[in-house]
Short mmCIF file of C-alpha atoms and ligand atoms in Angstrom, two decimals:
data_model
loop_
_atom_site.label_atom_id
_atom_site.label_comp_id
_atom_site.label_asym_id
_atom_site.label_seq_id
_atom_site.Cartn_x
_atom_site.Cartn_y
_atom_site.Cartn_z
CA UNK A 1 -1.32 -11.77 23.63
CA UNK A 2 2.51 -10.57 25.23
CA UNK A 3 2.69 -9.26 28.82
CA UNK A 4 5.75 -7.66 29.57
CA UNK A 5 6.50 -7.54 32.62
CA UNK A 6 9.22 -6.77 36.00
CA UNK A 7 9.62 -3.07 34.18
CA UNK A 8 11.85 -0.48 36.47
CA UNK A 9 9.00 1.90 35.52
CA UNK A 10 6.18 1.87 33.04
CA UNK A 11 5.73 5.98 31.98
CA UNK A 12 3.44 7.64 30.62
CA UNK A 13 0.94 10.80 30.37
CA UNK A 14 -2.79 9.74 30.70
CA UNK A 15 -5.79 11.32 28.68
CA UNK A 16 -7.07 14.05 31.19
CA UNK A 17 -3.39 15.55 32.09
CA UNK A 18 -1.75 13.09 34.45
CA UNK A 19 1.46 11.54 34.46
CA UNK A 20 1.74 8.17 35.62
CA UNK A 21 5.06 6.28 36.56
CA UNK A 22 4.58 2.92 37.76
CA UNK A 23 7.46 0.69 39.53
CA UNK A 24 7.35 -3.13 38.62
CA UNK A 25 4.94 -2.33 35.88
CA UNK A 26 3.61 -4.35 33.06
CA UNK A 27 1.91 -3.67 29.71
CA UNK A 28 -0.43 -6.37 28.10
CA UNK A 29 -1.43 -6.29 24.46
CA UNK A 30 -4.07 -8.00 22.91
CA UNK A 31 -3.34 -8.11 19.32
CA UNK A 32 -2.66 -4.40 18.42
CA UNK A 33 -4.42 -3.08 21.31
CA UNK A 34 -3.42 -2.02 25.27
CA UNK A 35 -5.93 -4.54 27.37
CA UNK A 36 -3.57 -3.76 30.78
CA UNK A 37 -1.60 -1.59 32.58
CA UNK A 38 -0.57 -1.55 35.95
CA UNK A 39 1.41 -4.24 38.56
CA UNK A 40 3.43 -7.28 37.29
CA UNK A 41 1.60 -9.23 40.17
CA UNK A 42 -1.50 -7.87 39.01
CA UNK A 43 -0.98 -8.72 35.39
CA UNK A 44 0.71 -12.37 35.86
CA UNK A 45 -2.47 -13.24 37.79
CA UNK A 46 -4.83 -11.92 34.90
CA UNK A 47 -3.02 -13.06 31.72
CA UNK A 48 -1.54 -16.49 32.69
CA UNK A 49 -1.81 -17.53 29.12
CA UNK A 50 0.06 -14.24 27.60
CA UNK A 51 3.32 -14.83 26.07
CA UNK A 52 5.73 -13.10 28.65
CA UNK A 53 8.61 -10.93 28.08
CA UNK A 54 10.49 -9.82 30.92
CA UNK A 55 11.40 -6.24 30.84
CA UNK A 56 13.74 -6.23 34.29
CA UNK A 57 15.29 -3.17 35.06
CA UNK A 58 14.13 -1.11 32.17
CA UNK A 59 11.72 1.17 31.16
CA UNK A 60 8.21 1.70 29.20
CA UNK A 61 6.91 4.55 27.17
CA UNK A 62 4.73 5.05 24.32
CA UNK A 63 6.02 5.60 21.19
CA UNK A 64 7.46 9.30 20.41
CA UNK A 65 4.80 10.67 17.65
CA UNK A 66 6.57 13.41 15.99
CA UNK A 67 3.71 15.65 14.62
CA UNK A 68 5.99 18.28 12.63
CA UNK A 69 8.45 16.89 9.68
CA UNK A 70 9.43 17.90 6.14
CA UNK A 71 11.00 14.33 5.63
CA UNK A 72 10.41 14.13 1.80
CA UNK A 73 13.01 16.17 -0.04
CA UNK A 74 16.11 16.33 -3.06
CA UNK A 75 19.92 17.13 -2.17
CA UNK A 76 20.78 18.47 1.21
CA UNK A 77 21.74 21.74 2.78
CA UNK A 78 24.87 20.75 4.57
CA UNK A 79 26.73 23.45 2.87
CA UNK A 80 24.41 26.30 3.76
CA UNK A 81 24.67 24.67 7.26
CA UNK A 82 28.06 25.39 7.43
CA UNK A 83 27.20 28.72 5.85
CA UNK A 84 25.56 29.93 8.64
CA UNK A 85 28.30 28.27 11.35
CA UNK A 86 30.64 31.12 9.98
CA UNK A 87 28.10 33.66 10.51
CA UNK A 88 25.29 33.99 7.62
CA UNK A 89 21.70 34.30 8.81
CA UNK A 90 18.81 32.17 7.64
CA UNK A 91 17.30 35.36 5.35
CA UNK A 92 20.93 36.05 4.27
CA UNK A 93 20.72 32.45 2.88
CA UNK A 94 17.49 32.76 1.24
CA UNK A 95 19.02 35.99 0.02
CA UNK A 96 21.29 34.23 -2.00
CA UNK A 97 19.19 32.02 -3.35
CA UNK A 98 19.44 29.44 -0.81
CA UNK A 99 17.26 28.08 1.96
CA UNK A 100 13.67 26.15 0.75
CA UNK A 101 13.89 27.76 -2.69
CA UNK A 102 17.18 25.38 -3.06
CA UNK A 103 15.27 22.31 -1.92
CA UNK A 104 12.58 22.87 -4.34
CA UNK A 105 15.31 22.92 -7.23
CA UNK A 106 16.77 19.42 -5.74
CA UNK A 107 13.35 17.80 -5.22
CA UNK A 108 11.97 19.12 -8.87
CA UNK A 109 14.35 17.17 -10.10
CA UNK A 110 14.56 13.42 -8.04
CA UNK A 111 12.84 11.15 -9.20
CA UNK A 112 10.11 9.88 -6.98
CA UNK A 113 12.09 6.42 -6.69
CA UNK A 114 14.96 8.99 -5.49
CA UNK A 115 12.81 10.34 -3.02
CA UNK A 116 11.43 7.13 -2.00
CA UNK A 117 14.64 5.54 -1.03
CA UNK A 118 15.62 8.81 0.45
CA UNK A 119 12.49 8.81 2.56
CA UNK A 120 12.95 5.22 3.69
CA UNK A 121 16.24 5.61 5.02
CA UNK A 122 15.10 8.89 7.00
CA UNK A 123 12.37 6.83 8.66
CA UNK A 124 14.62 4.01 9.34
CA UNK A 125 17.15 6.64 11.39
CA UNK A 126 13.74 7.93 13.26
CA UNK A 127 12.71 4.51 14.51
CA UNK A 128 15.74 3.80 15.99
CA UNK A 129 15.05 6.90 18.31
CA UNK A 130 11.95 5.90 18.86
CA UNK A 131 9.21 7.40 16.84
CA UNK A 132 6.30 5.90 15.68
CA UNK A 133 4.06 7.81 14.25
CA UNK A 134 5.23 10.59 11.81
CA UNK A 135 3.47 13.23 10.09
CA UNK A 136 4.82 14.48 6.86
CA UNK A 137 4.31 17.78 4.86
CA UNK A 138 4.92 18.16 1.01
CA UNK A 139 6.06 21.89 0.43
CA UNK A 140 9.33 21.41 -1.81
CA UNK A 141 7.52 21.33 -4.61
CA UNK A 142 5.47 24.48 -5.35
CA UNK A 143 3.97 23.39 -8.48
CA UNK A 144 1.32 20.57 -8.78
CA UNK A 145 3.16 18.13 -10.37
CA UNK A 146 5.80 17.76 -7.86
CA UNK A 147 3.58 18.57 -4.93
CA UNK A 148 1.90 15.81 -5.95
CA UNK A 149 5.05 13.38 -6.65
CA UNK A 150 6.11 14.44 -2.84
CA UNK A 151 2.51 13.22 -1.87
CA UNK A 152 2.72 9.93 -3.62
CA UNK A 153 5.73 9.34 -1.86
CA UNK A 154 4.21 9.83 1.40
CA UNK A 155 1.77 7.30 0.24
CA UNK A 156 4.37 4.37 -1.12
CA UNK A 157 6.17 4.81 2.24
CA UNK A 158 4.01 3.27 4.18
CA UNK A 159 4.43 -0.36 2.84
CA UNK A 160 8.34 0.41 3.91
CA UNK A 161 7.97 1.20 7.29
CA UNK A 162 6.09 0.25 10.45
CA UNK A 163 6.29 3.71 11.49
CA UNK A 164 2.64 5.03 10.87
CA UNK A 165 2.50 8.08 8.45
CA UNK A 166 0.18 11.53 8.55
CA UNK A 167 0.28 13.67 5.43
CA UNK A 168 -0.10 17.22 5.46
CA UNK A 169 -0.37 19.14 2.09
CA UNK A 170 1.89 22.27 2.55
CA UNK A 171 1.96 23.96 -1.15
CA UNK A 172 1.79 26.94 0.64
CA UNK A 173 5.76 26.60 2.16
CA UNK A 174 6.74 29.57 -0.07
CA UNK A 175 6.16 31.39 -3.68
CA UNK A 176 7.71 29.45 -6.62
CA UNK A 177 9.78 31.91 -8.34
CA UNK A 178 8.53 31.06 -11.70
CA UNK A 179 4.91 33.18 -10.79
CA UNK A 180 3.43 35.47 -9.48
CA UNK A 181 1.68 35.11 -5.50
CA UNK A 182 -1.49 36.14 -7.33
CA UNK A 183 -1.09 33.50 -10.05
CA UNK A 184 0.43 30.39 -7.34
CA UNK A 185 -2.38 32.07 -4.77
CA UNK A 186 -5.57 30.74 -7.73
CA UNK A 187 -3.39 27.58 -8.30
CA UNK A 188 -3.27 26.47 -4.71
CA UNK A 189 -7.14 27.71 -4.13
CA UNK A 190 -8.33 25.90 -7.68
CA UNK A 191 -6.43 23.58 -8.89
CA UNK A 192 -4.22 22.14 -5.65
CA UNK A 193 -6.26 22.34 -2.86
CA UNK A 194 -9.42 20.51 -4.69
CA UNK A 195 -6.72 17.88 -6.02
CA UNK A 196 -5.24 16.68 -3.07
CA UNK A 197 -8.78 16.45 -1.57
CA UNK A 198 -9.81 14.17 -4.56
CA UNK A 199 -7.15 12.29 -4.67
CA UNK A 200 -7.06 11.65 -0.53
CA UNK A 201 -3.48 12.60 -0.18
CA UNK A 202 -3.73 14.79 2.65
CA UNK A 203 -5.80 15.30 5.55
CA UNK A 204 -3.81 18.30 6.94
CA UNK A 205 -3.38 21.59 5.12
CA UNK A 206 -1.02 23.96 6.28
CA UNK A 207 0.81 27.00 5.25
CA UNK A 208 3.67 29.14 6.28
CA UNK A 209 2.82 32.09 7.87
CA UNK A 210 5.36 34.48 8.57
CA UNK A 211 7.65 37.41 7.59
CA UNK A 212 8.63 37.38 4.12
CA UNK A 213 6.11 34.02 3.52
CA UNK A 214 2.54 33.96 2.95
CA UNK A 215 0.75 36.86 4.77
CA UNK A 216 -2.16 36.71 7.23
CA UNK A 217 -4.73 37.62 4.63
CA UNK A 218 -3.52 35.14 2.18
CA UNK A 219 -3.45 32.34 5.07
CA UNK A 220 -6.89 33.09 6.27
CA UNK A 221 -7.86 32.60 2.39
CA UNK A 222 -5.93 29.18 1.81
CA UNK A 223 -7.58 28.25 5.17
CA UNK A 224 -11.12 29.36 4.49
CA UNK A 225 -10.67 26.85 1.00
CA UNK A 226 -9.15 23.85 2.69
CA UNK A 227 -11.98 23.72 5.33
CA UNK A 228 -14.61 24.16 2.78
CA UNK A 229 -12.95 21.12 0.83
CA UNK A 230 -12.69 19.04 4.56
CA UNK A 231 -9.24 19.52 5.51
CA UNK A 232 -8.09 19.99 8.66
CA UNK A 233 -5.64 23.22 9.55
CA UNK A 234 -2.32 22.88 10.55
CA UNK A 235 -0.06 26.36 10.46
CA UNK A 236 3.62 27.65 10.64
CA UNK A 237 3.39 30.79 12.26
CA UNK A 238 5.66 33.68 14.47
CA UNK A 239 8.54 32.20 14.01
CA UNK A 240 10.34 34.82 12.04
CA UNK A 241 8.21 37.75 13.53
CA UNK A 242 5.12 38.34 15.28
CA UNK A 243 2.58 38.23 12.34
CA UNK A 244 -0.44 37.61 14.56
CA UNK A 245 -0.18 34.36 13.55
CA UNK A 246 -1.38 32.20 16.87
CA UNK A 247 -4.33 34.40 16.71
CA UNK A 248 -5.21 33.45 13.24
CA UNK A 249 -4.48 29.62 13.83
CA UNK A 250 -7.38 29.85 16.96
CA UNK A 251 -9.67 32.20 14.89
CA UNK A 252 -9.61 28.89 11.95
CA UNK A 253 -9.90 26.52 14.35
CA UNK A 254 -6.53 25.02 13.63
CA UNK A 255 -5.51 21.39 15.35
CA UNK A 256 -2.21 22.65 15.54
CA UNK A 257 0.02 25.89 15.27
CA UNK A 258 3.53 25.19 14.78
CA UNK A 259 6.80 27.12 15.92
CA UNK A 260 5.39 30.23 17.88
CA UNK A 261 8.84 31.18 18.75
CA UNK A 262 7.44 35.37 18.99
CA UNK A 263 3.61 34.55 19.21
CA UNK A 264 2.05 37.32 21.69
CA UNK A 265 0.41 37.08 24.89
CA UNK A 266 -3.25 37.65 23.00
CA UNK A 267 -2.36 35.00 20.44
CA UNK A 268 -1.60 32.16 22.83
CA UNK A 269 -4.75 33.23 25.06
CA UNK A 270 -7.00 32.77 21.69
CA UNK A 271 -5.09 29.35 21.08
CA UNK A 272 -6.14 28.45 24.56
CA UNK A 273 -9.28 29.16 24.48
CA UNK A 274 -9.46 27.57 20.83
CA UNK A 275 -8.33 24.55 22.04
CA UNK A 276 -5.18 24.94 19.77
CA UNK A 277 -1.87 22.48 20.07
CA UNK A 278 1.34 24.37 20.29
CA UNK A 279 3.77 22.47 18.25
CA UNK A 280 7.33 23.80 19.85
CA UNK A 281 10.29 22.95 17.70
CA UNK A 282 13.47 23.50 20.04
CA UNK A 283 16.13 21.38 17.55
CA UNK A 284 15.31 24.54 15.22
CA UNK A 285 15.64 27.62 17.26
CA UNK A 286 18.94 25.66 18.39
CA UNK A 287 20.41 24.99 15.15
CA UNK A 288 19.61 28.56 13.65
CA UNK A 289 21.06 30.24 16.96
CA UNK A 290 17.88 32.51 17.55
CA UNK A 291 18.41 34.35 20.55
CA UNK A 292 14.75 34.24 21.97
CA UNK A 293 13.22 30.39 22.53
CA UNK A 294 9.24 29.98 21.91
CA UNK A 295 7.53 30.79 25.37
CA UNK A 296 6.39 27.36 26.48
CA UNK A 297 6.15 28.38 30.31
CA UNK A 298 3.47 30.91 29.23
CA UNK A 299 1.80 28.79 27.15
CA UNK A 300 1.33 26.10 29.66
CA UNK A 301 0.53 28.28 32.06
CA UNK A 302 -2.47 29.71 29.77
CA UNK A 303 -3.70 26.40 29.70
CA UNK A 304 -2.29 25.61 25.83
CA UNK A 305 -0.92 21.91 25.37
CA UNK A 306 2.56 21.59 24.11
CA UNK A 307 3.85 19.02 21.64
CA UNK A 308 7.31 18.98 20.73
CA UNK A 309 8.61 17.86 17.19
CA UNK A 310 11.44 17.76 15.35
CA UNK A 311 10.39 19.63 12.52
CA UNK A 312 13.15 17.14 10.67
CA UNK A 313 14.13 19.02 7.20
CA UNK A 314 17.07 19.53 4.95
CA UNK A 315 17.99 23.44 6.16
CA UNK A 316 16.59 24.48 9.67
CA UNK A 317 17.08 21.21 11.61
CA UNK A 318 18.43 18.22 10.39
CA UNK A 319 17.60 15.58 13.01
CA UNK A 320 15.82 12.43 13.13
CA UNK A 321 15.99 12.28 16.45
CA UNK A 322 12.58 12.61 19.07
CA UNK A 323 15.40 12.24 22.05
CA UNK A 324 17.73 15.24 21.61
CA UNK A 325 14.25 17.26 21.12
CA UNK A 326 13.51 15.92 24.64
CA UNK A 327 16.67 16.80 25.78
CA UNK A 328 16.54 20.58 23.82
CA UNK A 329 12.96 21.46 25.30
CA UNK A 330 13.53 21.05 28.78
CA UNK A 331 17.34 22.68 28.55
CA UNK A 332 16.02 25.64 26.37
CA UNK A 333 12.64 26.32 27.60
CA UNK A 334 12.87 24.92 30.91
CA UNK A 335 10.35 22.76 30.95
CA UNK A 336 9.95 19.57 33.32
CA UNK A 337 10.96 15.87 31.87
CA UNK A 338 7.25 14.80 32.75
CA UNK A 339 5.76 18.38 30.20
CA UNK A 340 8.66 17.24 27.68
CA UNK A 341 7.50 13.59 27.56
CA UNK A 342 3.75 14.36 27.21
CA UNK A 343 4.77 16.92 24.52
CA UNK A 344 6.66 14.12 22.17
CA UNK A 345 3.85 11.80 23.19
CA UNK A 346 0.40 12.40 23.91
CA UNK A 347 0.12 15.91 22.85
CA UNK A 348 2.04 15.29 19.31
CA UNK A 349 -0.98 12.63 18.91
CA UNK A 350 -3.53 15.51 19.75
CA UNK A 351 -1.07 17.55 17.12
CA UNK A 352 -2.15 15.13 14.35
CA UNK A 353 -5.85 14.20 15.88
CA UNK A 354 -4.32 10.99 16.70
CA UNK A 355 -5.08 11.10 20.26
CA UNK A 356 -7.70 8.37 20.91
CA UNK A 357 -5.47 5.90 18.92
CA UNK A 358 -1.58 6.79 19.98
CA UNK A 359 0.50 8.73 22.60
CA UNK A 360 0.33 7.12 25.50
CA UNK A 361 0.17 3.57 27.67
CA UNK A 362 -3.67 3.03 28.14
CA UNK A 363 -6.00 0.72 27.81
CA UNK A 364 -7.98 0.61 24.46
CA UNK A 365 -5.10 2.04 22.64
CA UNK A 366 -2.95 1.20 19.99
CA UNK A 367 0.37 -0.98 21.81
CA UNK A 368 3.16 1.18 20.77
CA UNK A 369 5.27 1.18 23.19
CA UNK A 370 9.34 1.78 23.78
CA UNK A 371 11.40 0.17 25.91
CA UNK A 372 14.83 1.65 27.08
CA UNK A 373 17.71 -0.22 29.33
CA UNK A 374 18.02 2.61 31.42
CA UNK A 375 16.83 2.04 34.87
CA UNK A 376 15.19 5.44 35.56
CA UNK A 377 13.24 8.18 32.55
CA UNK A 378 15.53 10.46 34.00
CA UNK A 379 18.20 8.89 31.75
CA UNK A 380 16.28 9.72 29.07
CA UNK A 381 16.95 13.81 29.78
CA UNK A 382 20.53 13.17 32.25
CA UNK A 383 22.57 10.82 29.24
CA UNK A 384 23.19 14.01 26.47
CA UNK A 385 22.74 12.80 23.11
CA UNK A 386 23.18 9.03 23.81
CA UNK A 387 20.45 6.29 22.57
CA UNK A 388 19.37 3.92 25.19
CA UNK A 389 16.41 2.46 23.16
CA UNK A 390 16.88 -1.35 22.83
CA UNK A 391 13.22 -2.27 21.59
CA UNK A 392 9.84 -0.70 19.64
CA UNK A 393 6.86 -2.68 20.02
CA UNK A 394 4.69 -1.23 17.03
CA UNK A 395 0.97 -1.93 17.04
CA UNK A 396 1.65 -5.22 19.33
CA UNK A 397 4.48 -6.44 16.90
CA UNK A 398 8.47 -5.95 17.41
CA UNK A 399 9.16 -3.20 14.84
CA UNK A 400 13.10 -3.03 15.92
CA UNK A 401 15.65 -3.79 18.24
CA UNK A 402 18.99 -2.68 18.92
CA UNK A 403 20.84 -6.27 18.31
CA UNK A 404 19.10 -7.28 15.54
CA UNK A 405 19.17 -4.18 13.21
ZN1 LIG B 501 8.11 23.17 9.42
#
């Protein structure tokens, strides 16, 4: 059993929509489990016989769970990045021959010991900001054999990290240029789809929906499939245009729809009622420049539950980091601290049906917990692109720590 204990603050959302910040708090973990949270008196009176780590002056929070990554990929994009930092546009890119069709290439041809070390070291840079619980999507390969290969890497991963891993089978990220969308359409619905299910390499399915991707009639089909075979829905939608698409993700029950930068006013009242996460991704909108930012005021104010994610990948938003994401949301979309931390937190878990497990300090849950030396969560939104995370406690084990890394 550890207590820790004397904490500046112990933060975090509660199941039911609170926010709860307490002073001189302390966290007790039994095993991999929460068994207390509240006072230090409280808790040095209970658990005598806890091993004690004192926490002075710092701060608690659960563990960031970013619900929205593409983390397994070939090559990188740093040159398209510049591309667009002297003016292209992201369909300028693609244009060209550039943007995910350029992953695919890269990844079609790593090795999946390539893209296993790759993978590793991109978890190892997440952890240190924090996050510990990742979900992952395939989608750079766009034929079975490599969409498969990206899968199996998912798998392998988790005996290299303590960050815990949910796959998401996203064959549907774009056409392969090698077929026709009728001919990869039968292959996802036929041959994909049933595989992945068979195999138990993906709980998710998801697709891009959107401008120039896969259209609302083909989504609704690649849906329909994957919840006849038992997955659960997870979509990219309106973030290059208004397809409709936040409508579609609450008319197929999705967990989660994910970007929703132009999503209407009917859309996010469907999602609402639907019960539909909102997976905002402000590092992208930031690093492609859009001018409009997904409407997260409205949203919350229909009653739709936020999470915020990374959306970590090699073209739209190369960062690892859960903290400038924190930072992004509440600067771009005006949002409040306390909506930002539920949305990396709690909400992310409800992004990846995680929610009874992770996301948040409570009792029954899993003991994943972060502790920063700041003396105040502001810090956390006030200190621009600085890490102050000195420890993760993953599942009631030390996972990392600033000095010893
Ligand atoms: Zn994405």
């Amino acid at each position: 059993m550890i207590l820790l204990h004397n904490a500046a603050q112990v933060v975090t959302p509660l199941t039911g929509g609170d926010f709860s910040v307490i002073t001189n708090g302390a966290v007790v973990a039994k095993e991999d489990r929460i068994v207390f949270v509240g006072s230090t008196d409280e808790a040095l009176q209970s658990f005598s016989s806890a091993a004690r780590i004192d926490v002075s002056g710092k701060v608690l929070l659960p563990g960031f769970v970013d619900s929205h990554t593409h983390l397994i990929f070939g090559g990188d994009r740093c040159e398209e990045f510049l591309m667009r930092l002297r003016g292209a546009t992201y369909q300028e890119i693609a244009a060209a021959g550039g943007g995910i069709q350029n992953t695919v290439r890269a990844t079609r041809a790593a090795s999946e010991e390539e893209l296993l070390q790759n993978s590793i070291h991109h978890l190892q840079e997440m952890l240190q900001y924090g996050t510990t619980t990742v979900e992952i999507k395939s989608g750079y390969g766009l034929n079975w054999e490599s969409e498969k290969k990206l899968l199996h890497v998912a798998q392998n991963l988790r005996q290299h990290t303590p960050i815990e891993i949910v796959t998401t089978f996203l064959g549907a990220h774009d056409f392969p240029r090698e077929k026709s969308q009728d001919e990869y359409m039968a292959e996802l619905l036929e041959v994909m789809l049933p595989s992945v299910r068979e195999q138990k390499l993906a709980g998710f399915c998801d697709v891009f929906c959107d401008q120039g991707y896969y259209s609302v009639d083909q989504t609704r089909k690649i849906c329909m499939r994957a919840i006849e075979l038992g997955f659960r829905i997870k979509l990219h939608v309106d973030e290059l245009a208004d397809v409709n698409g936040a409508m579609l993700a609450a008319e197929v029950g999705a967990v989660s729809a994910d970007h929703l930068i132009l999503a209407n006013e009917g859309g996010i009242q469907k999602m609402a009622q639907a019960g539909v996460v909102a997976v905002l991704l402000p590092g992208t909108s930031f690093a492609l420049r859009v001018k409009q930012h997904a409407p997260a005021r409205k949203m919350i104010q229909a009653g739709v539950r936020i999470a915020l994610a990374t959306d970590f990948n090699p073209g739209t938003c190369y960062s690892h980091s859960m903290q400038y994401v924190l930072q992004l949301a509440c600067l771009l979309y005006g949002i409040t601290p306390e909506e930002a931390l539920t949305a990396a937190t709690l909400n992310g878990a409800a992004a990846i049906d995680r929610e009874g497990l992770v996301g948040s300090l409570e009792i029954g849950k899993q003991m994943d917990c972060l502790i920063f030396d700041v003396p105040h969560y502001g810090h956390l939104f006030y200190n621009l692109g600085v890490n102050r995370l000195e420890t993760i406690i993953k599942k009631g084990k030390m996972a990392w720590n600033k000095n010893q890394n």
